[in-house]
PDB file of N, CA, C and O in Angstrom:
ATOM      1  N   MET A   1       0.867  -1.085   0.095  1.00 69.00           N
ATOM      2  CA  MET A   1      -0.069  -0.002  -0.033  1.00 69.00           C
ATOM      3  C   MET A   1       0.895   1.253  -0.075  1.00 69.00           C
ATOM      4  O   MET A   1       1.924   1.298   0.728  1.00 69.00           O
ATOM      5  N   ALA A   2       0.582   2.180  -0.753  1.00 76.00           N
ATOM      6  CA  ALA A   2       1.398   3.405  -1.023  1.00 76.00           C
ATOM      7  C   ALA A   2       1.017   4.435   0.216  1.00 76.00           C
ATOM      8  O   ALA A   2       0.067   4.383   0.559  1.00 76.00           O
ATOM      9  N   LYS A   3       2.112   5.086   0.643  1.00 81.00           N
ATOM     10  CA  LYS A   3       1.890   6.086   1.653  1.00 81.00           C
ATOM     11  C   LYS A   3       1.457   7.515   1.023  1.00 81.00           C
ATOM     12  O   LYS A   3       1.893   7.697  -0.051  1.00 81.00           O
ATOM     13  N   ARG A   4       0.577   7.927   1.669  1.00 82.00           N
ATOM     14  CA  ARG A   4       0.090   9.345   1.183  1.00 82.00           C
ATOM     15  C   ARG A   4       1.025  10.439   1.779  1.00 82.00           C
ATOM     16  O   ARG A   4       1.636  10.504   2.863  1.00 82.00           O
ATOM     17  N   LYS A   5       1.476  11.334   0.864  1.00 82.00           N
ATOM     18  CA  LYS A   5       2.234  12.418   1.166  1.00 82.00           C
ATOM     19  C   LYS A   5       1.482  13.360   2.122  1.00 82.00           C
ATOM     20  O   LYS A   5       0.552  13.752   1.805  1.00 82.00           O
ATOM     21  N   LYS A   6       2.202  13.712   3.280  1.00 82.00           N
ATOM     22  CA  LYS A   6       1.618  14.711   4.264  1.00 82.00           C
ATOM     23  C   LYS A   6       1.721  16.080   3.658  1.00 82.00           C
ATOM     24  O   LYS A   6       2.602  16.555   3.124  1.00 82.00           O
ATOM     25  N   GLN A   7       0.606  16.832   3.721  1.00 85.00           N
ATOM     26  CA  GLN A   7       0.456  18.109   3.286  1.00 85.00           C
ATOM     27  C   GLN A   7       0.880  19.019   4.433  1.00 85.00           C
ATOM     28  O   GLN A   7       0.736  18.823   5.539  1.00 85.00           O
ATOM     29  N   LYS A   8       1.978  19.927   4.140  1.00 86.00           N
ATOM     30  CA  LYS A   8       2.546  20.881   4.850  1.00 86.00           C
ATOM     31  C   LYS A   8       1.631  21.944   5.151  1.00 86.00           C
ATOM     32  O   LYS A   8       1.110  22.509   4.025  1.00 86.00           O
ATOM     33  N   GLN A   9       1.379  22.456   6.396  1.00 92.00           N
ATOM     34  CA  GLN A   9       0.564  23.593   6.623  1.00 92.00           C
ATOM     35  C   GLN A   9       1.514  24.828   6.745  1.00 92.00           C
ATOM     36  O   GLN A   9       2.446  24.791   7.305  1.00 92.00           O
ATOM     37  N   ILE A  10       1.004  25.836   6.014  1.00 94.00           N
ATOM     38  CA  ILE A  10       1.771  27.043   6.038  1.00 94.00           C
ATOM     39  C   ILE A  10       1.082  28.333   6.799  1.00 94.00           C
ATOM     40  O   ILE A  10      -0.150  28.292   6.657  1.00 94.00           O
ATOM     41  N   PHE A  11       1.901  28.959   7.570  1.00 94.00           N
ATOM     42  CA  PHE A  11       1.223  29.795   8.530  1.00 94.00           C
ATOM     43  C   PHE A  11       1.741  31.324   8.090  1.00 94.00           C
ATOM     44  O   PHE A  11       2.983  31.336   7.759  1.00 94.00           O
ATOM     45  N   LYS A  12       0.988  32.283   7.847  1.00 94.00           N
ATOM     46  CA  LYS A  12       1.478  33.640   7.495  1.00 94.00           C
ATOM     47  C   LYS A  12       1.396  34.555   8.709  1.00 94.00           C
ATOM     48  O   LYS A  12       0.299  34.625   9.444  1.00 94.00           O
ATOM     49  N   TYR A  13       2.510  35.284   9.066  1.00 92.00           N
ATOM     50  CA  TYR A  13       2.518  36.213  10.022  1.00 92.00           C
ATOM     51  C   TYR A  13       3.059  37.439   9.620  1.00 92.00           C
ATOM     52  O   TYR A  13       3.774  37.644   8.649  1.00 92.00           O
ATOM     53  N   GLU A  14       2.671  38.509  10.327  1.00 92.00           N
ATOM     54  CA  GLU A  14       3.022  39.915   9.911  1.00 92.00           C
ATOM     55  C   GLU A  14       4.031  40.433  11.133  1.00 92.00           C
ATOM     56  O   GLU A  14       3.648  40.450  12.209  1.00 92.00           O
ATOM     57  N   CYS A  15       4.949  41.144  10.794  1.00 89.00           N
ATOM     58  CA  CYS A  15       5.926  41.741  11.735  1.00 89.00           C
ATOM     59  C   CYS A  15       5.251  42.892  12.228  1.00 89.00           C
ATOM     60  O   CYS A  15       4.585  43.746  11.504  1.00 89.00           O
ATOM     61  N   THR A  16       5.259  43.004  13.653  1.00 86.00           N
ATOM     62  CA  THR A  16       4.537  44.101  14.352  1.00 86.00           C
ATOM     63  C   THR A  16       5.216  45.320  14.144  1.00 86.00           C
ATOM     64  O   THR A  16       4.576  46.531  14.299  1.00 86.00           O
ATOM     65  N   MET A  17       6.538  45.329  13.735  1.00 87.00           N
ATOM     66  CA  MET A  17       7.155  46.693  13.684  1.00 87.00           C
ATOM     67  C   MET A  17       7.363  47.224  12.164  1.00 87.00           C
ATOM     68  O   MET A  17       6.875  48.390  11.913  1.00 87.00           O
ATOM     69  N   THR A  18       7.533  46.410  11.319  1.00 86.00           N
ATOM     70  CA  THR A  18       7.785  46.803   9.883  1.00 86.00           C
ATOM     71  C   THR A  18       6.660  46.408   8.967  1.00 86.00           C
ATOM     72  O   THR A  18       6.527  47.218   7.947  1.00 86.00           O
ATOM     73  N   GLY A  19       5.667  45.544   9.482  1.00 88.00           N
ATOM     74  CA  GLY A  19       4.544  45.210   8.686  1.00 88.00           C
ATOM     75  C   GLY A  19       4.843  44.192   7.594  1.00 88.00           C
ATOM     76  O   GLY A  19       3.987  43.924   6.776  1.00 88.00           O
ATOM     77  N   GLU A  20       6.164  43.693   7.506  1.00 89.00           N
ATOM     78  CA  GLU A  20       6.498  42.743   6.599  1.00 89.00           C
ATOM     79  C   GLU A  20       5.755  41.450   6.721  1.00 89.00           C
ATOM     80  O   GLU A  20       5.589  41.013   7.957  1.00 89.00           O
ATOM     81  N   ILE A  21       5.370  40.784   5.837  1.00 92.00           N
ATOM     82  CA  ILE A  21       4.684  39.572   5.998  1.00 92.00           C
ATOM     83  C   ILE A  21       5.464  38.370   5.601  1.00 92.00           C
ATOM     84  O   ILE A  21       6.282  38.528   4.599  1.00 92.00           O
ATOM     85  N   TYR A  22       5.665  37.394   6.409  1.00 87.00           N
ATOM     86  CA  TYR A  22       6.440  36.221   6.103  1.00 87.00           C
ATOM     87  C   TYR A  22       5.817  34.826   6.378  1.00 87.00           C
ATOM     88  O   TYR A  22       4.799  34.937   7.170  1.00 87.00           O
ATOM     89  N   LYS A  23       6.146  33.715   5.867  1.00 91.00           N
ATOM     90  CA  LYS A  23       5.391  32.516   5.873  1.00 91.00           C
ATOM     91  C   LYS A  23       6.360  31.560   6.721  1.00 91.00           C
ATOM     92  O   LYS A  23       7.585  31.619   6.588  1.00 91.00           O
ATOM     93  N   THR A  24       5.749  30.614   7.599  1.00 90.00           N
ATOM     94  CA  THR A  24       6.578  29.507   8.157  1.00 90.00           C
ATOM     95  C   THR A  24       5.761  28.340   8.201  1.00 90.00           C
ATOM     96  O   THR A  24       4.499  28.330   7.808  1.00 90.00           O
ATOM     97  N   THR A  25       6.534  27.130   8.418  1.00 92.00           N
ATOM     98  CA  THR A  25       5.651  26.004   8.418  1.00 92.00           C
ATOM     99  C   THR A  25       5.347  25.397   9.824  1.00 92.00           C
ATOM    100  O   THR A  25       4.790  24.402  10.035  1.00 92.00           O
ATOM    101  N   LYS A  26       5.816  26.264  10.747  1.00 91.00           N
ATOM    102  CA  LYS A  26       5.540  25.913  12.157  1.00 91.00           C
ATOM    103  C   LYS A  26       4.510  27.103  12.880  1.00 91.00           C
ATOM    104  O   LYS A  26       4.666  28.190  12.572  1.00 91.00           O
ATOM    105  N   LYS A  27       3.608  26.597  13.632  1.00 92.00           N
ATOM    106  CA  LYS A  27       2.717  27.663  14.179  1.00 92.00           C
ATOM    107  C   LYS A  27       3.422  28.370  15.270  1.00 92.00           C
ATOM    108  O   LYS A  27       4.015  27.755  16.209  1.00 92.00           O
ATOM    109  N   ALA A  28       3.329  29.591  15.384  1.00 90.00           N
ATOM    110  CA  ALA A  28       3.937  30.474  16.624  1.00 90.00           C
ATOM    111  C   ALA A  28       2.963  30.429  17.803  1.00 90.00           C
ATOM    112  O   ALA A  28       1.731  30.489  17.648  1.00 90.00           O
ATOM    113  N   GLU A  29       3.629  30.240  18.882  1.00 91.00           N
ATOM    114  CA  GLU A  29       2.745  30.253  20.090  1.00 91.00           C
ATOM    115  C   GLU A  29       2.258  31.884  20.471  1.00 91.00           C
ATOM    116  O   GLU A  29       1.198  31.955  20.917  1.00 91.00           O
ATOM    117  N   ASN A  30       3.137  32.687  20.123  1.00 90.00           N
ATOM    118  CA  ASN A  30       2.682  34.196  20.455  1.00 90.00           C
ATOM    119  C   ASN A  30       2.775  35.009  19.128  1.00 90.00           C
ATOM    120  O   ASN A  30       3.959  35.634  18.930  1.00 90.00           O
ATOM    121  N   PRO A  31       2.030  34.814  18.163  1.00 88.00           N
ATOM    122  CA  PRO A  31       2.230  35.621  16.844  1.00 88.00           C
ATOM    123  C   PRO A  31       2.255  37.143  16.980  1.00 88.00           C
ATOM    124  O   PRO A  31       2.953  37.697  16.093  1.00 88.00           O
ATOM    125  N   ASP A  32       1.702  37.627  18.051  1.00 87.00           N
ATOM    126  CA  ASP A  32       1.653  39.154  18.260  1.00 87.00           C
ATOM    127  C   ASP A  32       3.273  39.542  18.747  1.00 87.00           C
ATOM    128  O   ASP A  32       3.406  40.796  18.573  1.00 87.00           O
ATOM    129  N   ASP A  33       3.944  38.737  19.010  1.00 87.00           N
ATOM    130  CA  ASP A  33       5.283  39.097  19.549  1.00 87.00           C
ATOM    131  C   ASP A  33       6.450  38.912  18.480  1.00 87.00           C
ATOM    132  O   ASP A  33       7.535  39.079  18.766  1.00 87.00           O
ATOM    133  N   LEU A  34       6.006  38.440  17.304  1.00 87.00           N
ATOM    134  CA  LEU A  34       6.964  38.123  16.310  1.00 87.00           C
ATOM    135  C   LEU A  34       7.545  39.387  15.656  1.00 87.00           C
ATOM    136  O   LEU A  34       6.641  40.210  15.281  1.00 87.00           O
ATOM    137  N   ILE A  35       8.865  39.518  15.426  1.00 87.00           N
ATOM    138  CA  ILE A  35       9.334  40.567  14.615  1.00 87.00           C
ATOM    139  C   ILE A  35      10.203  39.980  13.482  1.00 87.00           C
ATOM    140  O   ILE A  35      10.796  38.804  13.646  1.00 87.00           O
ATOM    141  N   SER A  36      10.460  40.692  12.498  1.00 86.00           N
ATOM    142  CA  SER A  36      11.441  40.257  11.396  1.00 86.00           C
ATOM    143  C   SER A  36      12.829  40.535  11.864  1.00 86.00           C
ATOM    144  O   SER A  36      13.161  41.003  12.835  1.00 86.00           O
ATOM    145  N   VAL A  37      13.736  39.890  11.016  1.00 85.00           N
ATOM    146  CA  VAL A  37      15.264  39.924  11.336  1.00 85.00           C
ATOM    147  C   VAL A  37      15.651  41.285  11.284  1.00 85.00           C
ATOM    148  O   VAL A  37      16.433  41.849  12.191  1.00 85.00           O
ATOM    149  N   SER A  38      15.312  42.027  10.255  1.00 84.00           N
ATOM    150  CA  SER A  38      15.591  43.445  10.113  1.00 84.00           C
ATOM    151  C   SER A  38      15.188  44.386  11.320  1.00 84.00           C
ATOM    152  O   SER A  38      15.830  45.233  11.641  1.00 84.00           O
ATOM    153  N   ALA A  39      13.880  44.184  11.779  1.00 87.00           N
ATOM    154  CA  ALA A  39      13.485  44.794  12.933  1.00 87.00           C
ATOM    155  C   ALA A  39      14.390  44.490  14.174  1.00 87.00           C
ATOM    156  O   ALA A  39      14.536  45.429  14.985  1.00 87.00           O
ATOM    157  N   TYR A  40      14.701  43.239  14.365  1.00 89.00           N
ATOM    158  CA  TYR A  40      15.550  42.863  15.527  1.00 89.00           C
ATOM    159  C   TYR A  40      17.005  43.548  15.437  1.00 89.00           C
ATOM    160  O   TYR A  40      17.249  43.977  16.481  1.00 89.00           O
ATOM    161  N   TYR A  41      17.462  43.520  14.355  1.00 88.00           N
ATOM    162  CA  TYR A  41      18.736  44.168  14.152  1.00 88.00           C
ATOM    163  C   TYR A  41      18.569  45.862  14.298  1.00 88.00           C
ATOM    164  O   TYR A  41      19.502  46.486  14.824  1.00 88.00           O
ATOM    165  N   GLU A  42      17.362  46.355  14.035  1.00 88.00           N
ATOM    166  CA  GLU A  42      17.224  47.781  14.114  1.00 88.00           C
ATOM    167  C   GLU A  42      16.950  48.120  15.618  1.00 88.00           C
ATOM    168  O   GLU A  42      17.492  49.043  16.042  1.00 88.00           O
ATOM    169  N   MET A  43      16.356  47.189  16.470  1.00 90.00           N
ATOM    170  CA  MET A  43      16.177  47.224  17.909  1.00 90.00           C
ATOM    171  C   MET A  43      17.603  47.077  18.703  1.00 90.00           C
ATOM    172  O   MET A  43      17.847  47.606  19.688  1.00 90.00           O
ATOM    173  N   ASN A  44      18.408  46.109  18.189  1.00 91.00           N
ATOM    174  CA  ASN A  44      19.692  45.857  18.866  1.00 91.00           C
ATOM    175  C   ASN A  44      20.814  45.922  17.877  1.00 91.00           C
ATOM    176  O   ASN A  44      21.447  44.929  17.294  1.00 91.00           O
ATOM    177  N   PRO A  45      21.266  47.170  17.464  1.00 88.00           N
ATOM    178  CA  PRO A  45      22.433  47.333  16.607  1.00 88.00           C
ATOM    179  C   PRO A  45      23.731  46.780  17.104  1.00 88.00           C
ATOM    180  O   PRO A  45      24.555  46.346  16.247  1.00 88.00           O
ATOM    181  N   GLU A  46      23.965  46.641  18.395  1.00 91.00           N
ATOM    182  CA  GLU A  46      25.146  46.232  18.939  1.00 91.00           C
ATOM    183  C   GLU A  46      25.191  44.743  18.648  1.00 91.00           C
ATOM    184  O   GLU A  46      26.407  44.163  18.712  1.00 91.00           O
ATOM    185  N   GLU A  47      24.402  43.951  18.259  1.00 91.00           N
ATOM    186  CA  GLU A  47      24.372  42.537  18.110  1.00 91.00           C
ATOM    187  C   GLU A  47      24.281  42.213  16.589  1.00 91.00           C
ATOM    188  O   GLU A  47      24.272  41.151  16.078  1.00 91.00           O
ATOM    189  N   ASP A  48      24.444  43.273  15.727  1.00 87.00           N
ATOM    190  CA  ASP A  48      24.354  43.092  14.283  1.00 87.00           C
ATOM    191  C   ASP A  48      25.858  42.542  13.714  1.00 87.00           C
ATOM    192  O   ASP A  48      26.614  43.339  13.580  1.00 87.00           O
ATOM    193  N   ASP A  49      25.776  41.139  13.439  1.00 89.00           N
ATOM    194  CA  ASP A  49      26.867  40.581  13.027  1.00 89.00           C
ATOM    195  C   ASP A  49      26.898  40.273  11.742  1.00 89.00           C
ATOM    196  O   ASP A  49      27.740  39.147  11.271  1.00 89.00           O
ATOM    197  N   ARG A  50      26.113  40.758  10.753  1.00 88.00           N
ATOM    198  CA  ARG A  50      26.129  40.565   9.419  1.00 88.00           C
ATOM    199  C   ARG A  50      27.475  41.148   8.727  1.00 88.00           C
ATOM    200  O   ARG A  50      27.892  42.273   9.109  1.00 88.00           O
ATOM    201  N   PRO A  51      27.812  40.595   7.634  1.00 91.00           N
ATOM    202  CA  PRO A  51      28.928  41.045   6.898  1.00 91.00           C
ATOM    203  C   PRO A  51      28.677  42.545   6.252  1.00 91.00           C
ATOM    204  O   PRO A  51      27.541  42.794   6.147  1.00 91.00           O
ATOM    205  N   GLU A  52      29.765  43.247   6.058  1.00 90.00           N
ATOM    206  CA  GLU A  52      29.835  44.503   5.641  1.00 90.00           C
ATOM    207  C   GLU A  52      29.033  44.751   4.360  1.00 90.00           C
ATOM    208  O   GLU A  52      28.242  45.717   4.081  1.00 90.00           O
ATOM    209  N   ASN A  53      29.086  43.832   3.439  1.00 91.00           N
ATOM    210  CA  ASN A  53      28.624  44.051   2.074  1.00 91.00           C
ATOM    211  C   ASN A  53      26.947  43.779   2.146  1.00 91.00           C
ATOM    212  O   ASN A  53      26.188  44.478   1.512  1.00 91.00           O
ATOM    213  N   ILE A  54      26.541  43.033   3.181  1.00 87.00           N
ATOM    214  CA  ILE A  54      25.216  42.972   3.490  1.00 87.00           C
ATOM    215  C   ILE A  54      24.539  44.224   3.984  1.00 87.00           C
ATOM    216  O   ILE A  54      23.523  44.653   3.645  1.00 87.00           O
ATOM    217  N   LYS A  55      25.240  44.806   4.830  1.00 86.00           N
ATOM    218  CA  LYS A  55      24.661  46.034   5.485  1.00 86.00           C
ATOM    219  C   LYS A  55      24.819  47.144   4.480  1.00 86.00           C
ATOM    220  O   LYS A  55      23.808  47.817   4.461  1.00 86.00           O
ATOM    221  N   LYS A  56      25.629  47.204   3.430  1.00 89.00           N
ATOM    222  CA  LYS A  56      25.633  48.167   2.523  1.00 89.00           C
ATOM    223  C   LYS A  56      24.484  47.939   1.500  1.00 89.00           C
ATOM    224  O   LYS A  56      23.810  48.916   1.110  1.00 89.00           O
ATOM    225  N   GLU A  57      24.261  46.751   1.076  1.00 90.00           N
ATOM    226  CA  GLU A  57      22.949  46.327   0.349  1.00 90.00           C
ATOM    227  C   GLU A  57      21.709  46.873   1.026  1.00 90.00           C
ATOM    228  O   GLU A  57      20.885  47.208   0.182  1.00 90.00           O
ATOM    229  N   LEU A  58      21.516  46.789   2.210  1.00 82.00           N
ATOM    230  CA  LEU A  58      20.425  47.005   2.930  1.00 82.00           C
ATOM    231  C   LEU A  58      20.385  48.484   3.264  1.00 82.00           C
ATOM    232  O   LEU A  58      19.268  48.990   3.778  1.00 82.00           O
ATOM    233  N   GLY A  59      21.410  49.229   3.171  1.00 84.00           N
ATOM    234  CA  GLY A  59      21.433  50.651   3.474  1.00 84.00           C
ATOM    235  C   GLY A  59      21.476  50.860   5.016  1.00 84.00           C
ATOM    236  O   GLY A  59      21.222  51.842   5.532  1.00 84.00           O
ATOM    237  N   VAL A  60      22.188  49.894   5.727  1.00 74.00           N
ATOM    238  CA  VAL A  60      22.360  50.220   7.170  1.00 74.00           C
ATOM    239  C   VAL A  60      23.765  50.723   7.462  1.00 74.00           C
ATOM    240  O   VAL A  60      24.727  50.366   6.874  1.00 74.00           O
ATOM    241  N   GLU A  61      23.792  51.651   8.382  1.00 69.00           N
ATOM    242  CA  GLU A  61      24.991  52.254   8.730  1.00 69.00           C
ATOM    243  C   GLU A  61      25.833  51.639   9.858  1.00 69.00           C
ATOM    244  O   GLU A  61      25.178  51.176  10.729  1.00 69.00           O
TER     245      GLU A  61
END
């Protein structure tokens, strides 16, 4: 007997700071507390460990 392929469920969430919409395959416990990566680095610039060329592409100083 053939196995049926399990359908992945996709969840859409919106960043509370930037309004950016992104998709995940896992349900979030607190979707109102989610922020995007760019919003996180905007809030915590001292923890921004991205390479310099990426920062220049995004316009981050």
